[in-house]
CSV table of N, CA, C and O in Angstrom, one decimal:
chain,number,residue,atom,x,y,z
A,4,UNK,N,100.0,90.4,103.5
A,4,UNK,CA,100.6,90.3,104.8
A,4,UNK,C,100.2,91.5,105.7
A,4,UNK,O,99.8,91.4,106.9
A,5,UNK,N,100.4,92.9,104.8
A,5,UNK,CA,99.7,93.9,106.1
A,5,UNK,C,98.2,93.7,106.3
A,5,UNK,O,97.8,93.8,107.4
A,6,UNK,N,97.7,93.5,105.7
A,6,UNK,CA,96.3,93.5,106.0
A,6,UNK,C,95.8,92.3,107.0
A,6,UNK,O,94.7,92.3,107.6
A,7,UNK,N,96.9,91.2,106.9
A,7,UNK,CA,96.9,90.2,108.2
A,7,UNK,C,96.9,90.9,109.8
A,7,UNK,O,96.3,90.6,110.8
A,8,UNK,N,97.9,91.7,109.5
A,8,UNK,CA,98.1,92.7,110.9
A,8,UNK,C,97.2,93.4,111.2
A,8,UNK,O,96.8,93.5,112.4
A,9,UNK,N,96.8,94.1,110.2
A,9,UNK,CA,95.3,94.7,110.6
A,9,UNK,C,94.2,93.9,111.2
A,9,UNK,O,93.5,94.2,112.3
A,10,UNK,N,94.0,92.7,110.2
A,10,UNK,CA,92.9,92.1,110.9
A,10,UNK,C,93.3,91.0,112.5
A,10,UNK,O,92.6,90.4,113.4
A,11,UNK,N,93.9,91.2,112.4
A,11,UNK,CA,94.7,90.9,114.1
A,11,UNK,C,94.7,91.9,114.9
A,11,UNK,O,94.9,91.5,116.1
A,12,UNK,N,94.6,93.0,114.7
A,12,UNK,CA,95.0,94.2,115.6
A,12,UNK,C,93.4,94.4,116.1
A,12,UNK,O,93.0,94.6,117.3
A,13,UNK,N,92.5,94.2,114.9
A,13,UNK,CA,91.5,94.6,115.1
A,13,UNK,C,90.9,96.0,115.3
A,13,UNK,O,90.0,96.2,116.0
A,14,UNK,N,91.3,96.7,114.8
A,14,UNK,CA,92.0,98.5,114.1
A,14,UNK,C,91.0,98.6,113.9
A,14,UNK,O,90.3,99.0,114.9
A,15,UNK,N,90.3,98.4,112.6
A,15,UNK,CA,89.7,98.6,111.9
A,15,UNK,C,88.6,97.8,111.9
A,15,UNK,O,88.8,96.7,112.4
A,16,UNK,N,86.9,97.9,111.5
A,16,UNK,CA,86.1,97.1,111.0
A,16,UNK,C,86.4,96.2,110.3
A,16,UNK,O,87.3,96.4,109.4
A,17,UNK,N,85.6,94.8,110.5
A,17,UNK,CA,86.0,93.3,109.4
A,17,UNK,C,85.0,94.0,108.0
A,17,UNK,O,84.9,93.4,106.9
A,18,UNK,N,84.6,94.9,108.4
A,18,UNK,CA,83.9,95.2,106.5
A,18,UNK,C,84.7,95.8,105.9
A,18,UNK,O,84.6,95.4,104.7
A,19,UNK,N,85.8,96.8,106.2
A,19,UNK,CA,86.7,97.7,105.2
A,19,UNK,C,88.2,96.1,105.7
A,19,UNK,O,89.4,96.2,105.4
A,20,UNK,N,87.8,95.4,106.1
A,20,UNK,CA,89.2,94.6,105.3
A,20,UNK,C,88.9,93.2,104.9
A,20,UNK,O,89.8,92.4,104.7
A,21,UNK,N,87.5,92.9,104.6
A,21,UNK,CA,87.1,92.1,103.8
A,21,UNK,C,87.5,92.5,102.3
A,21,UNK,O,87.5,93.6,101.8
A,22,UNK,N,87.9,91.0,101.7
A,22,UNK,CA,88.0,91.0,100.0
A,22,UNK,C,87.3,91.3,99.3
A,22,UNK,O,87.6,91.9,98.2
A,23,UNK,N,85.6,90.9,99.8
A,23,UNK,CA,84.6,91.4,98.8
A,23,UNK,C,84.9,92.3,98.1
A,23,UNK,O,86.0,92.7,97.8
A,24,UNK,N,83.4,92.9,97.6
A,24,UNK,CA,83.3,94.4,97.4
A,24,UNK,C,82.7,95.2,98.2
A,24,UNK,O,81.8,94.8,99.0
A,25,UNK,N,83.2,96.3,98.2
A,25,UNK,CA,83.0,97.5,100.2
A,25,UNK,C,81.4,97.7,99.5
A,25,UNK,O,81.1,97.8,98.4
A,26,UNK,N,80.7,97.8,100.6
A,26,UNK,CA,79.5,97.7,100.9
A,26,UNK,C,79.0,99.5,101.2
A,26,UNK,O,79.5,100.4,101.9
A,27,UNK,N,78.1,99.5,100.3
A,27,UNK,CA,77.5,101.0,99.5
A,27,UNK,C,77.2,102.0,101.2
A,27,UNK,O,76.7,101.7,102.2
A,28,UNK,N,77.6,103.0,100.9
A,28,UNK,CA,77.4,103.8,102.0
A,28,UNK,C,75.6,104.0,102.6
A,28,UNK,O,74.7,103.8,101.8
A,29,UNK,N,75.4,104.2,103.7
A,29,UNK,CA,73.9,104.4,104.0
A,29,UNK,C,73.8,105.3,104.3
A,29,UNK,O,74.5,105.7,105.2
A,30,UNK,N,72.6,106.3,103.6
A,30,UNK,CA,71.8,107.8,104.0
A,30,UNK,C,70.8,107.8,104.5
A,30,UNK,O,69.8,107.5,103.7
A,31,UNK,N,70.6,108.0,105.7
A,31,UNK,CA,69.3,107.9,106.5
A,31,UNK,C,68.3,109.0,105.7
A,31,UNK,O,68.7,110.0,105.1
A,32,UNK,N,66.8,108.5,105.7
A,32,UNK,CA,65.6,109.3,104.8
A,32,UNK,C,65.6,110.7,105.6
A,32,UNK,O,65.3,111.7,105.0
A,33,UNK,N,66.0,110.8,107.2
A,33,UNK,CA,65.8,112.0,107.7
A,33,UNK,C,66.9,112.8,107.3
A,33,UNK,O,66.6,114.0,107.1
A,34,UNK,N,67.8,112.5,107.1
A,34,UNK,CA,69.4,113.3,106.9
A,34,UNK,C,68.7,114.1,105.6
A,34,UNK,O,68.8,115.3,105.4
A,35,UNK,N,68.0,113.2,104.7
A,35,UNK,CA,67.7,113.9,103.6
A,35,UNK,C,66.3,114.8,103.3
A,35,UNK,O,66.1,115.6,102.4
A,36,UNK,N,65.7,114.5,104.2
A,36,UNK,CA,64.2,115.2,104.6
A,36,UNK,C,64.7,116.9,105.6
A,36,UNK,O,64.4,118.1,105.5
A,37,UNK,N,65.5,116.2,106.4
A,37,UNK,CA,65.7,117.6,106.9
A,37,UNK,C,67.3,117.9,106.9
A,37,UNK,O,68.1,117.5,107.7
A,38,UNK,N,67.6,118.8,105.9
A,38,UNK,CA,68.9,119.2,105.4
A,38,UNK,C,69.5,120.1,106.3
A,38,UNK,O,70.7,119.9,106.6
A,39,UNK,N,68.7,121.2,106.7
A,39,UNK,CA,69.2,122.4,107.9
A,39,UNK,C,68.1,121.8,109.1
A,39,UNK,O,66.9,121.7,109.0
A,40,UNK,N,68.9,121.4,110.3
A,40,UNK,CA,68.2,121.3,111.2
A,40,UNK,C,68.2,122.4,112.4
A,40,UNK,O,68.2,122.3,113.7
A,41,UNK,N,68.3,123.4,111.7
A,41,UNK,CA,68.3,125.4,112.5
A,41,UNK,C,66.9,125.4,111.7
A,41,UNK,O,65.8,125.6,112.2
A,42,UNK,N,67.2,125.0,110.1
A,42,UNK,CA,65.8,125.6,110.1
A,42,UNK,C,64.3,124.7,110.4
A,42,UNK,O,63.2,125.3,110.3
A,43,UNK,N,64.5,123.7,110.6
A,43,UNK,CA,63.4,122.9,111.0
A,43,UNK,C,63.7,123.4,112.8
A,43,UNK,O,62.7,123.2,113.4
A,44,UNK,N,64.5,123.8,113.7
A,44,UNK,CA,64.3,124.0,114.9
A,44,UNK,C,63.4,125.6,114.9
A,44,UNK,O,62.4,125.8,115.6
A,45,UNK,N,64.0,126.5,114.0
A,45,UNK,CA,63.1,127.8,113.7
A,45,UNK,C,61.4,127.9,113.4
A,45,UNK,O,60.5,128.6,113.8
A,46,UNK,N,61.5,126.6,112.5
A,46,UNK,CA,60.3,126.4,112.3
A,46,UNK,C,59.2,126.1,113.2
A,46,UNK,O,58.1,126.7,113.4
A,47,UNK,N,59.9,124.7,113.9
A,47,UNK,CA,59.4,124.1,115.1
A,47,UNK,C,58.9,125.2,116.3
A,47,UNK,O,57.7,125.4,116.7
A,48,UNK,N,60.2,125.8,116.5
A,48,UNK,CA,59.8,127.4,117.5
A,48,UNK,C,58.4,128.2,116.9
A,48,UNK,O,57.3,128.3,117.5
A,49,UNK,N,58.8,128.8,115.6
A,49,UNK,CA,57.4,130.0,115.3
A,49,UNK,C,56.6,129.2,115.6
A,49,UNK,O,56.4,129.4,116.7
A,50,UNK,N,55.7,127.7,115.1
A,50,UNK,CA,54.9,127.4,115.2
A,50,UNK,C,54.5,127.0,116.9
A,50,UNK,O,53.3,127.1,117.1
A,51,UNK,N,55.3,126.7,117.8
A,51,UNK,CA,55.0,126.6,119.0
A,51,UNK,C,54.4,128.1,119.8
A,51,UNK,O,53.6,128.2,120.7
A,52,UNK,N,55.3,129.0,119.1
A,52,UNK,CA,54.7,130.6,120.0
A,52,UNK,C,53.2,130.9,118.8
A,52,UNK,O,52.2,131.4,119.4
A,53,UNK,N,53.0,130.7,117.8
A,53,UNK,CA,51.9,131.0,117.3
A,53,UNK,C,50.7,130.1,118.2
A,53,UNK,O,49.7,130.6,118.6
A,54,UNK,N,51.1,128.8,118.3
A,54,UNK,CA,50.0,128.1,119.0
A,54,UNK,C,49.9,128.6,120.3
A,54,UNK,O,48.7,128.8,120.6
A,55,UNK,N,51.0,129.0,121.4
A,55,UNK,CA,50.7,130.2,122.5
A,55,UNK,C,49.6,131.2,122.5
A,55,UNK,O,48.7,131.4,123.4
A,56,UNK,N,49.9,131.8,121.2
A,56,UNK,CA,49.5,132.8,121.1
A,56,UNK,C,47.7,132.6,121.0
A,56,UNK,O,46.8,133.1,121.6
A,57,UNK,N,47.7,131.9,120.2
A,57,UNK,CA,46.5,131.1,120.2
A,57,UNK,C,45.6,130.9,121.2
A,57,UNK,O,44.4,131.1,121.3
A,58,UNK,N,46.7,130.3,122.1
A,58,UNK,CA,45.9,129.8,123.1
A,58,UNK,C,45.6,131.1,124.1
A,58,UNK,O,44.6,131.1,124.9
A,59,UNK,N,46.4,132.0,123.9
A,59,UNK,CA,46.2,132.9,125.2
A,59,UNK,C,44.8,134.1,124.4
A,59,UNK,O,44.3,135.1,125.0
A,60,UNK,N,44.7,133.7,123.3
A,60,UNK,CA,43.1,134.3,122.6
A,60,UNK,C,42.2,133.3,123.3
A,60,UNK,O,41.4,133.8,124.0
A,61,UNK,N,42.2,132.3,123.2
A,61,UNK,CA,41.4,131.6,123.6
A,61,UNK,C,40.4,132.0,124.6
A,61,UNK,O,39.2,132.2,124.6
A,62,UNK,N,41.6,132.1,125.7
A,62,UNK,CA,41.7,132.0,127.3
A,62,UNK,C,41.1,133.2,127.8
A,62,UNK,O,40.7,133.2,129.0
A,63,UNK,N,41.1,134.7,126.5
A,63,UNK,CA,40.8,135.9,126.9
A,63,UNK,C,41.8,136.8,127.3
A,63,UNK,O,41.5,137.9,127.6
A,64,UNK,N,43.5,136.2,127.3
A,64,UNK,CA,44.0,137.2,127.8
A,64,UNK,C,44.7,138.2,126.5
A,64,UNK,O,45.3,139.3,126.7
A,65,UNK,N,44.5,137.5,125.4
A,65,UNK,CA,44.4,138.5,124.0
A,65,UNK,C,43.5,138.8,123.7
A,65,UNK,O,42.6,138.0,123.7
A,66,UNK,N,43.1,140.2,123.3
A,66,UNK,CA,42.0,140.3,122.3
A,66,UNK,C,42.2,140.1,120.8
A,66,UNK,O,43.0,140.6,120.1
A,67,UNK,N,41.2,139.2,120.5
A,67,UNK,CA,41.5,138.7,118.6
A,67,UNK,C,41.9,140.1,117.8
A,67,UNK,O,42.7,140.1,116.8
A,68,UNK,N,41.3,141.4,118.4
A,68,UNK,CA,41.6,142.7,117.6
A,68,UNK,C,43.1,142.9,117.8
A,68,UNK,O,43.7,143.5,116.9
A,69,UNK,N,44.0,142.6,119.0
A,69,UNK,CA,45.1,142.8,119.2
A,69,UNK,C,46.5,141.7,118.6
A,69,UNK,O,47.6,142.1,118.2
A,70,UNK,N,46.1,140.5,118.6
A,70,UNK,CA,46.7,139.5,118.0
A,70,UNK,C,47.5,139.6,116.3
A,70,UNK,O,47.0,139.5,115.1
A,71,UNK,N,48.6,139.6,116.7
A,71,UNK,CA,49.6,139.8,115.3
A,71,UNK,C,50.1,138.9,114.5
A,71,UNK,O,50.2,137.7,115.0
A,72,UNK,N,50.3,139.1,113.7
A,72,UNK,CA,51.0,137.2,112.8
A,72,UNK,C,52.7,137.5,113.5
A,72,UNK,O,53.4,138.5,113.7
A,73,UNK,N,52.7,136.3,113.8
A,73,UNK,CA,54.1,136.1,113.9
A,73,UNK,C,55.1,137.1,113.5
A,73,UNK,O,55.8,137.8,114.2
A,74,UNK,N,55.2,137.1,112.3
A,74,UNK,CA,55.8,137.8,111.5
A,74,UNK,C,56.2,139.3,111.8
A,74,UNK,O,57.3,139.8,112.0
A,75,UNK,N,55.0,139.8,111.8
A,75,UNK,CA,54.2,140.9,112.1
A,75,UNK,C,55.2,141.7,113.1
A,75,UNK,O,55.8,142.8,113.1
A,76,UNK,N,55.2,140.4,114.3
A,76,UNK,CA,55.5,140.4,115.7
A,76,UNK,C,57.0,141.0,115.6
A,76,UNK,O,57.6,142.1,115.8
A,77,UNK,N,57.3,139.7,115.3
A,77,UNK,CA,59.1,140.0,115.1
A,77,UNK,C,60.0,140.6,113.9
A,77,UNK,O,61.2,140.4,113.7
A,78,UNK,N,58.9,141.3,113.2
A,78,UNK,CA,59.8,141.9,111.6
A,78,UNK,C,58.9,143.4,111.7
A,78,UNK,O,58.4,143.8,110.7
A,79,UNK,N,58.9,143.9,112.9
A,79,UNK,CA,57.9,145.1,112.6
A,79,UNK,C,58.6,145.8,111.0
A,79,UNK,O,59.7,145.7,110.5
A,80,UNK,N,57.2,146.6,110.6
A,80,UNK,CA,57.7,147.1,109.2
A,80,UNK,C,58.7,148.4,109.6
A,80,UNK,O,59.8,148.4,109.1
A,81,UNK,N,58.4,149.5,110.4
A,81,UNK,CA,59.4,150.0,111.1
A,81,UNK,C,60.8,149.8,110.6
A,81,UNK,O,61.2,150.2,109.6
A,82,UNK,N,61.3,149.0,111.5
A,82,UNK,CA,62.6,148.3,111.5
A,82,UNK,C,62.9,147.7,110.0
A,82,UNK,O,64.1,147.5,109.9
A,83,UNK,N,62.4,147.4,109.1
A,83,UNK,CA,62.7,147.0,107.9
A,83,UNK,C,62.9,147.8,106.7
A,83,UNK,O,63.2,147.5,105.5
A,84,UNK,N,62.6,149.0,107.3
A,84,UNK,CA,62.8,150.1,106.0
A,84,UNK,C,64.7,150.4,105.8
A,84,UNK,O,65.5,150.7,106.7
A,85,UNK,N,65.1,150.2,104.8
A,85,UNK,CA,66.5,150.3,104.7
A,85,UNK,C,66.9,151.9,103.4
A,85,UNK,O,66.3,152.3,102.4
A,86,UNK,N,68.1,152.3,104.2
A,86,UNK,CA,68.4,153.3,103.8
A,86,UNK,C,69.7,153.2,102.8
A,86,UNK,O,70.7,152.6,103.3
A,87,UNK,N,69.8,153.8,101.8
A,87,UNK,CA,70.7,153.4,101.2
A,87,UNK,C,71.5,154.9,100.2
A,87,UNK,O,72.2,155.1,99.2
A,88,UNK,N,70.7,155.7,101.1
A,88,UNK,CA,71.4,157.0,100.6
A,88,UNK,C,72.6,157.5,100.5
A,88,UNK,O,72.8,158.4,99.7
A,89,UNK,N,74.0,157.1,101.6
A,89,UNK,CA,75.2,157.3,102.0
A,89,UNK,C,76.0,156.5,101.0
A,89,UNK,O,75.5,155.8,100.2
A,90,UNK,N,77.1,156.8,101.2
A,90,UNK,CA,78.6,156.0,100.6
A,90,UNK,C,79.1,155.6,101.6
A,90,UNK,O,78.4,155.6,102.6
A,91,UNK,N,80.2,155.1,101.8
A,91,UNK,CA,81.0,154.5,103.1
A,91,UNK,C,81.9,156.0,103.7
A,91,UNK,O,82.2,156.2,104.8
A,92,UNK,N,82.2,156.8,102.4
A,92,UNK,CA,82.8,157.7,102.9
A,92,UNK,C,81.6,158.5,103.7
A,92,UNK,O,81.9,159.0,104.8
A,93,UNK,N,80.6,158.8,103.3
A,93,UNK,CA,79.6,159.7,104.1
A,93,UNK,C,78.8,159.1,105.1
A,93,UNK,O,77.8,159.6,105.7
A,94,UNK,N,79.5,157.7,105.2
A,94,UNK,CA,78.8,157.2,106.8
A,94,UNK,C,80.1,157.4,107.7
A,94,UNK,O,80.1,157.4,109.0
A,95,UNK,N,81.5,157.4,106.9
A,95,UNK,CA,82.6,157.5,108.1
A,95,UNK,C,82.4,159.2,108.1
A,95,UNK,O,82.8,159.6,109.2
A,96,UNK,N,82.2,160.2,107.5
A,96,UNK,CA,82.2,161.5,107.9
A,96,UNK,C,80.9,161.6,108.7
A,96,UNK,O,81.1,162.7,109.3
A,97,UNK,N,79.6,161.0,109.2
A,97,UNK,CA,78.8,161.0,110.1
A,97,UNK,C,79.0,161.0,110.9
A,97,UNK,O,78.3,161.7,111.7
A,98,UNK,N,80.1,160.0,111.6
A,98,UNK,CA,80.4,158.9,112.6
A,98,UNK,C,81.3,160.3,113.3
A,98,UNK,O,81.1,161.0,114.3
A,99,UNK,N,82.1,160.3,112.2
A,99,UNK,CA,83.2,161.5,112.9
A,99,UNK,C,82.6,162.6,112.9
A,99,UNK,O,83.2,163.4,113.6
A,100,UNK,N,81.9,162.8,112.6
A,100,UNK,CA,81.2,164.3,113.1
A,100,UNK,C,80.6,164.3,114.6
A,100,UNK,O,80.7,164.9,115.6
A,101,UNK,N,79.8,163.3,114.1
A,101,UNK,CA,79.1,162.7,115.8
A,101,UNK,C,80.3,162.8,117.3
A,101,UNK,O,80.2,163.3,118.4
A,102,UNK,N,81.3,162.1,116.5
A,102,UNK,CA,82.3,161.7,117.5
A,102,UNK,C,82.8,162.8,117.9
A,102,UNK,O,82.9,162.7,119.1
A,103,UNK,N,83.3,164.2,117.3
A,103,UNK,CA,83.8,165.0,117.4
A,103,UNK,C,82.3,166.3,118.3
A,103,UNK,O,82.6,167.4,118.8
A,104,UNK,N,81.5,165.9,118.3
A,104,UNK,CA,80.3,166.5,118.9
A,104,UNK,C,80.1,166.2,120.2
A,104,UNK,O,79.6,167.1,120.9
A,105,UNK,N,80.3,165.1,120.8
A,105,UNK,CA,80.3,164.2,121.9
A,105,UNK,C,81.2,164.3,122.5
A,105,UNK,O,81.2,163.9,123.7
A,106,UNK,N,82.7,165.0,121.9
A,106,UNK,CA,83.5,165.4,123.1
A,106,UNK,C,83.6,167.2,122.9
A,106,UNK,O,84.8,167.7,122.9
A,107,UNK,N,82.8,167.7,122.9
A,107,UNK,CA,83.1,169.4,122.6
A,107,UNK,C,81.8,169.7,123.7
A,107,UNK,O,81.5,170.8,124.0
């Protein structure tokens, strides 16, 4: 009887209040091909500024001696060296030393 009302109301799809048997969910091949679509957009990006880059060698306004890998570009080794000499207590007595230096 409720399920009469339902299919009268029209609420709901006629597949979830058919008697059959409920009909198997569907997974698109892309959903499953590309799981993070940040990281296929990331991807997408490097490869469009490398091809840039490319082209602006081409063109002459790079020189091939000057041209960096991607990577190179945006992870200078610099910036990647990590320090790991402090405790938390001897980065908050830095902080406060600093702090107390900056107003004297």
């Amino acid at each position: 009887m409720v399920c009469n009302c339902w299919r009268k109301t029209e609420i709901l799809p006629n597949s979830l209040l058919n008697d059959g048997p409920a009909a198997a969910p569907t997974v698109t091949i892309t959903s499953l091909i590309n799981a993070d679509p940040v990281e296929t957009a990331l991807a997408a990006a490097e490869q469009e500024v490398s091809n840039l880059l490319s082209h602006l060698e081409k063109i002459g306004v790079l020189q091939p001696q000057n041209q960096m890998a991607l990577d190179e570009l945006l992870n200078p080794i610099d910036e990647n060296i990590m320090h790991n000499d402090g405790t938390d207590k001897d980065i908050c007595d830095t902080v406060l030393e600093q702090h107390q230096a900056e107003q004297t």
